[in-house]
Amino acid sequence: MSEELIGAPYHNNATTFVSGPPGAGKTTLAVRRLDYLLAQGVPAEQILILVPQRTLALPYYEYLHRADLPPRGVVDVATIGGLARRTVDLFWPLAGEPAGFAHPHRHPHFLSLETAQYYMDRIAEKFLSEGAFDGVRISRARLVSQVIDNLNKAAAVRFPLEEIAPRLQRAWSGESAILRIYDAVQAMALAFRQECLAGNRLDWSLQVEVLQQHLLPLPLLRRYLLSGYRHLIVDNV
């Protein structure tokens, strides 16, 4: 069965989906599929491999850097965040204004996780001083991380930031007094988003949202991606 999957059709938008538990060999199969495509003469630059995080790209890099492989060009291995960042950077003139940035004609500033935490921490200081999180028994650093995580989940699942509190509240089955904390979480997330828009700063969530909502619908962007990439391998969908 694995040989049939490795050699499955790859023309005319053919798609192969493989499901299995962790450790079943899905990534190993995907690496062998990559080897098969290259052996069939598919140009390396036409292949895009998407992984959820950089560590999961290691098997592909190990294969591509193996000493006994002949030169085959460059296979693009990226996370969705990495793809979003470079695409937004390239097409910024088309995205800045419709996405609501205060200075769409100025170059954007892309935030790493660490710099996003820095700016979020400054917002957290104000909320904490006002008592918004009184009674919460987690560290300030953990609070900052949790709010950023909610922003990222909203972008990944594609729901508005205004739904953060209602979604958390619906999932909560404990004391009703804690529900106000979720309102504070949403308010903090919205305050961070407004500061990002005002300062042309893009954290991971904004990079993904701008790509999904303002760039991917553009015919120009779709032509750009599809004219370069003809084959897609997505690890850990």
GROMACS .gro file of C-alpha atoms in nm:
model
  237
    1MET     CA    1   0.000   0.000   0.000
    2SER     CA    2   0.282   0.243   0.083
    3GLU     CA    3   0.435   0.198  -0.263
    4GLU     CA    4   0.099   0.280  -0.421
    5LEU     CA    5   0.078   0.599  -0.215
    6ILE     CA    6   0.433   0.702  -0.299
    7GLY     CA    7   0.369   0.655  -0.669
    8ALA     CA    8   0.015   0.796  -0.671
    9PRO     CA    9  -0.079   1.026  -0.963
   10TYR     CA   10   0.044   1.383  -0.936
   11HIS     CA   11  -0.100   1.538  -1.251
   12ASN     CA   12  -0.436   1.715  -1.305
   13ASN     CA   13  -0.472   1.831  -0.943
   14ALA     CA   14  -0.462   1.477  -0.806
   15THR     CA   15  -0.467   1.470  -0.425
   16THR     CA   16  -0.361   1.196  -0.185
   17PHE     CA   17  -0.457   1.219   0.184
   18VAL     CA   18  -0.289   0.996   0.442
   19SER     CA   19  -0.420   0.960   0.797
   20GLY     CA   20  -0.266   0.776   1.088
   21PRO     CA   21  -0.161   0.802   1.455
   22PRO     CA   22   0.172   0.956   1.562
   23GLY     CA   23   0.463   0.732   1.472
   24ALA     CA   24   0.276   0.552   1.197
   25GLY     CA   25   0.522   0.670   0.934
   26LYS     CA   26   0.333   0.953   0.761
   27THR     CA   27   0.635   1.182   0.742
   28THR     CA   28   0.858   0.899   0.623
   29LEU     CA   29   0.605   0.831   0.350
   30ALA     CA   30   0.596   1.200   0.258
   31VAL     CA   31   0.976   1.212   0.229
   32ARG     CA   32   0.966   0.911  -0.002
   33ARG     CA   33   0.693   1.085  -0.203
   34LEU     CA   34   0.923   1.385  -0.238
   35ASP     CA   35   1.199   1.157  -0.361
   36TYR     CA   36   0.956   1.003  -0.612
   37LEU     CA   37   0.849   1.342  -0.749
   38LEU     CA   38   1.208   1.450  -0.799
   39ALA     CA   39   1.292   1.117  -0.962
   40GLN     CA   40   1.007   1.174  -1.208
   41GLY     CA   41   1.173   1.497  -1.316
   42VAL     CA   42   0.953   1.742  -1.127
   43PRO     CA   43   1.158   2.065  -1.091
   44ALA     CA   44   1.252   2.119  -0.726
   45GLU     CA   45   1.136   2.480  -0.729
   46GLN     CA   46   0.782   2.366  -0.814
   47ILE     CA   47   0.749   2.174  -0.485
   48LEU     CA   48   0.627   2.339  -0.164
   49ILE     CA   49   0.638   2.150   0.166
   50LEU     CA   50   0.435   2.298   0.452
   51VAL     CA   51   0.502   2.193   0.811
   52PRO     CA   52   0.333   2.325   1.129
   53GLN     CA   53   0.666   2.402   1.298
   54ARG     CA   54   1.031   2.410   1.198
   55THR     CA   55   1.134   2.101   1.395
   56LEU     CA   56   0.900   1.888   1.182
   57ALA     CA   57   1.090   2.003   0.872
   58LEU     CA   58   1.408   1.822   0.982
   59PRO     CA   59   1.335   1.491   0.800
   60TYR     CA   60   1.290   1.684   0.474
   61TYR     CA   61   1.608   1.886   0.523
   62GLU     CA   62   1.802   1.572   0.609
   63TYR     CA   63   1.683   1.411   0.288
   64LEU     CA   64   1.755   1.719   0.075
   65HIS     CA   65   2.103   1.759   0.218
   66ARG     CA   66   2.201   1.395   0.189
   67ALA     CA   67   2.545   1.376   0.029
   68ASP     CA   68   2.464   1.118  -0.238
   69LEU     CA   69   2.181   1.322  -0.391
   70PRO     CA   70   2.256   1.493  -0.724
   71PRO     CA   71   2.191   1.869  -0.750
   72ARG     CA   72   1.818   1.923  -0.792
   73GLY     CA   73   1.754   2.292  -0.731
   74VAL     CA   74   1.573   2.414  -0.422
   75VAL     CA   75   1.263   2.257  -0.269
   76ASP     CA   76   1.078   2.514  -0.060
   77VAL     CA   77   1.014   2.395   0.297
   78ALA     CA   78   0.815   2.643   0.507
   79THR     CA   79   0.575   2.687   0.796
   80ILE     CA   80   0.247   2.866   0.729
   81GLY     CA   81   0.384   3.155   0.934
   82GLY     CA   82   0.700   3.173   0.725
   83LEU     CA   83   0.502   3.160   0.402
   84ALA     CA   84   0.267   3.429   0.532
   85ARG     CA   85   0.551   3.658   0.639
   86ARG     CA   86   0.740   3.659   0.311
   87THR     CA   87   0.419   3.684   0.105
   88VAL     CA   88   0.289   3.977   0.309
   89ASP     CA   89   0.630   4.143   0.286
   90LEU     CA   90   0.635   4.104  -0.093
   91PHE     CA   91   0.276   4.219  -0.150
   92TRP     CA   92   0.256   4.473   0.133
   93PRO     CA   93   0.146   4.760  -0.098
   94LEU     CA   94  -0.169   4.561  -0.175
   95ALA     CA   95  -0.244   4.463   0.184
   96GLY     CA   96  -0.151   4.744   0.420
   97GLU     CA   97  -0.444   4.977   0.359
   98PRO     CA   98  -0.731   4.724   0.332
   99ALA     CA   99  -0.602   4.547   0.644
  100GLY     CA  100  -0.641   4.868   0.842
  101PHE     CA  101  -0.281   4.963   0.919
  102ALA     CA  102  -0.228   5.327   1.016
  103HIS     CA  103   0.072   5.372   0.786
  104PRO     CA  104   0.016   5.143   0.485
  105HIS     CA  105   0.284   5.321   0.281
  106ARG     CA  106   0.555   5.251   0.538
  107HIS     CA  107   0.740   4.923   0.562
  108PRO     CA  108   0.586   4.672   0.808
  109HIS     CA  109   0.765   4.539   1.116
  110PHE     CA  110   0.737   4.163   1.162
  111LEU     CA  111   0.735   4.049   1.524
  112SER     CA  112   0.899   3.734   1.650
  113LEU     CA  113   0.737   3.550   1.941
  114GLU     CA  114   0.976   3.728   2.178
  115THR     CA  115   0.902   4.078   2.048
  116ALA     CA  116   0.529   4.004   2.045
  117GLN     CA  117   0.557   3.905   2.411
  118TYR     CA  118   0.742   4.230   2.482
  119TYR     CA  119   0.465   4.448   2.338
  120MET     CA  120   0.193   4.234   2.493
  121ASP     CA  121   0.364   4.260   2.833
  122ARG     CA  122   0.339   4.640   2.817
  123ILE     CA  123  -0.036   4.607   2.762
  124ALA     CA  124  -0.064   4.350   3.040
  125GLU     CA  125   0.092   4.595   3.285
  126LYS     CA  126  -0.197   4.837   3.236
  127PHE     CA  127  -0.464   4.568   3.272
  128LEU     CA  128  -0.299   4.423   3.582
  129SER     CA  129  -0.267   4.765   3.746
  130GLU     CA  130  -0.641   4.817   3.693
  131GLY     CA  131  -0.721   4.485   3.860
  132ALA     CA  132  -0.859   4.318   3.548
  133PHE     CA  133  -0.698   3.987   3.643
  134ASP     CA  134  -0.736   3.994   4.021
  135GLY     CA  135  -0.782   3.641   4.145
  136VAL     CA  136  -0.596   3.480   3.856
  137ARG     CA  137  -0.317   3.258   3.990
  138ILE     CA  138  -0.082   3.248   3.695
  139SER     CA  139   0.234   3.445   3.635
  140ARG     CA  140   0.237   3.759   3.426
  141ALA     CA  141   0.453   3.584   3.166
  142ARG     CA  142   0.202   3.299   3.145
  143LEU     CA  143  -0.084   3.545   3.106
  144VAL     CA  144   0.095   3.720   2.819
  145SER     CA  145   0.163   3.385   2.653
  146GLN     CA  146  -0.201   3.276   2.688
  147VAL     CA  147  -0.341   3.592   2.529
  148ILE     CA  148  -0.098   3.561   2.237
  149ASP     CA  149  -0.202   3.198   2.202
  150ASN     CA  150  -0.568   3.305   2.176
  151LEU     CA  151  -0.479   3.555   1.903
  152ASN     CA  152  -0.296   3.284   1.710
  153LYS     CA  153  -0.581   3.035   1.745
  154ALA     CA  154  -0.830   3.293   1.621
  155ALA     CA  155  -0.617   3.351   1.312
  156ALA     CA  156  -0.560   2.981   1.248
  157VAL     CA  157  -0.927   2.884   1.288
  158ARG     CA  158  -1.045   3.206   1.121
  159PHE     CA  159  -1.282   3.358   1.374
  160PRO     CA  160  -1.301   3.727   1.482
  161LEU     CA  161  -1.110   3.840   1.790
  162GLU     CA  162  -1.443   3.958   1.932
  163GLU     CA  163  -1.540   3.592   1.969
  164ILE     CA  164  -1.252   3.502   2.202
  165ALA     CA  165  -1.445   3.574   2.522
  166PRO     CA  166  -1.775   3.411   2.416
  167ARG     CA  167  -1.594   3.095   2.302
  168LEU     CA  168  -1.395   3.069   2.627
  169GLN     CA  169  -1.705   3.139   2.835
  170ARG     CA  170  -1.909   2.871   2.658
  171ALA     CA  171  -1.634   2.619   2.730
  172TRP     CA  172  -1.613   2.711   3.101
  173SER     CA  173  -1.811   2.499   3.348
  174GLY     CA  174  -1.673   2.636   3.676
  175GLU     CA  175  -1.762   2.936   3.890
  176SER     CA  176  -1.937   3.217   3.705
  177ALA     CA  177  -1.706   3.475   3.865
  178ILE     CA  178  -1.426   3.365   3.632
  179LEU     CA  179  -1.623   3.469   3.323
  180ARG     CA  180  -1.516   3.832   3.361
  181ILE     CA  181  -1.156   3.719   3.323
  182TYR     CA  182  -1.233   3.604   2.970
  183ASP     CA  183  -1.372   3.948   2.890
  184ALA     CA  184  -1.040   4.092   3.007
  185VAL     CA  185  -0.850   3.844   2.790
  186GLN     CA  186  -1.044   3.958   2.485
  187ALA     CA  187  -1.001   4.326   2.573
  188MET     CA  188  -0.627   4.273   2.610
  189ALA     CA  189  -0.609   4.093   2.275
  190LEU     CA  190  -0.801   4.374   2.104
  191ALA     CA  191  -0.577   4.639   2.263
  192PHE     CA  192  -0.271   4.456   2.135
  193ARG     CA  193  -0.420   4.431   1.787
  194GLN     CA  194  -0.494   4.805   1.779
  195GLU     CA  195  -0.136   4.885   1.881
  196CYS     CA  196  -0.006   4.656   1.606
  197LEU     CA  197  -0.222   4.827   1.344
  198ALA     CA  198  -0.113   5.170   1.468
  199GLY     CA  199   0.256   5.079   1.459
  200ASN     CA  200   0.266   4.868   1.141
  201ARG     CA  201   0.360   4.567   1.352
  202LEU     CA  202   0.259   4.216   1.252
  203ASP     CA  203   0.267   3.931   1.499
  204TRP     CA  204   0.202   3.574   1.379
  205SER     CA  205  -0.175   3.617   1.398
  206LEU     CA  206  -0.176   3.933   1.187
  207GLN     CA  207   0.060   3.786   0.929
  208VAL     CA  208  -0.173   3.489   0.882
  209GLU     CA  209  -0.489   3.703   0.881
  210VAL     CA  210  -0.351   3.946   0.623
  211LEU     CA  211  -0.250   3.654   0.400
  212GLN     CA  212  -0.584   3.476   0.435
  213GLN     CA  213  -0.823   3.770   0.425
  214HIS     CA  214  -0.654   4.030   0.210
  215LEU     CA  215  -0.403   3.859  -0.019
  216LEU     CA  216  -0.518   3.507  -0.104
  217PRO     CA  217  -0.847   3.634  -0.255
  218LEU     CA  218  -0.651   3.848  -0.504
  219PRO     CA  219  -0.613   3.688  -0.851
  220LEU     CA  220  -0.262   3.836  -0.874
  221LEU     CA  221  -0.150   3.659  -0.559
  222ARG     CA  222  -0.306   3.329  -0.661
  223ARG     CA  223  -0.133   3.347  -1.000
  224TYR     CA  224   0.196   3.422  -0.826
  225LEU     CA  225   0.171   3.118  -0.598
  226LEU     CA  226   0.029   2.875  -0.852
  227SER     CA  227   0.271   2.971  -1.128
  228GLY     CA  228   0.563   2.887  -0.903
  229TYR     CA  229   0.436   2.592  -0.698
  230ARG     CA  230   0.275   2.300  -0.879
  231HIS     CA  231   0.310   2.030  -0.610
  232LEU     CA  232   0.224   2.056  -0.241
  233ILE     CA  233   0.316   1.829   0.047
  234VAL     CA  234   0.152   1.923   0.378
  235ASP     CA  235   0.283   1.747   0.687
  236ASN     CA  236   0.058   1.718   0.994
  237VAL     CA  237  -0.253   1.884   0.852
   0.00000   0.00000   0.00000
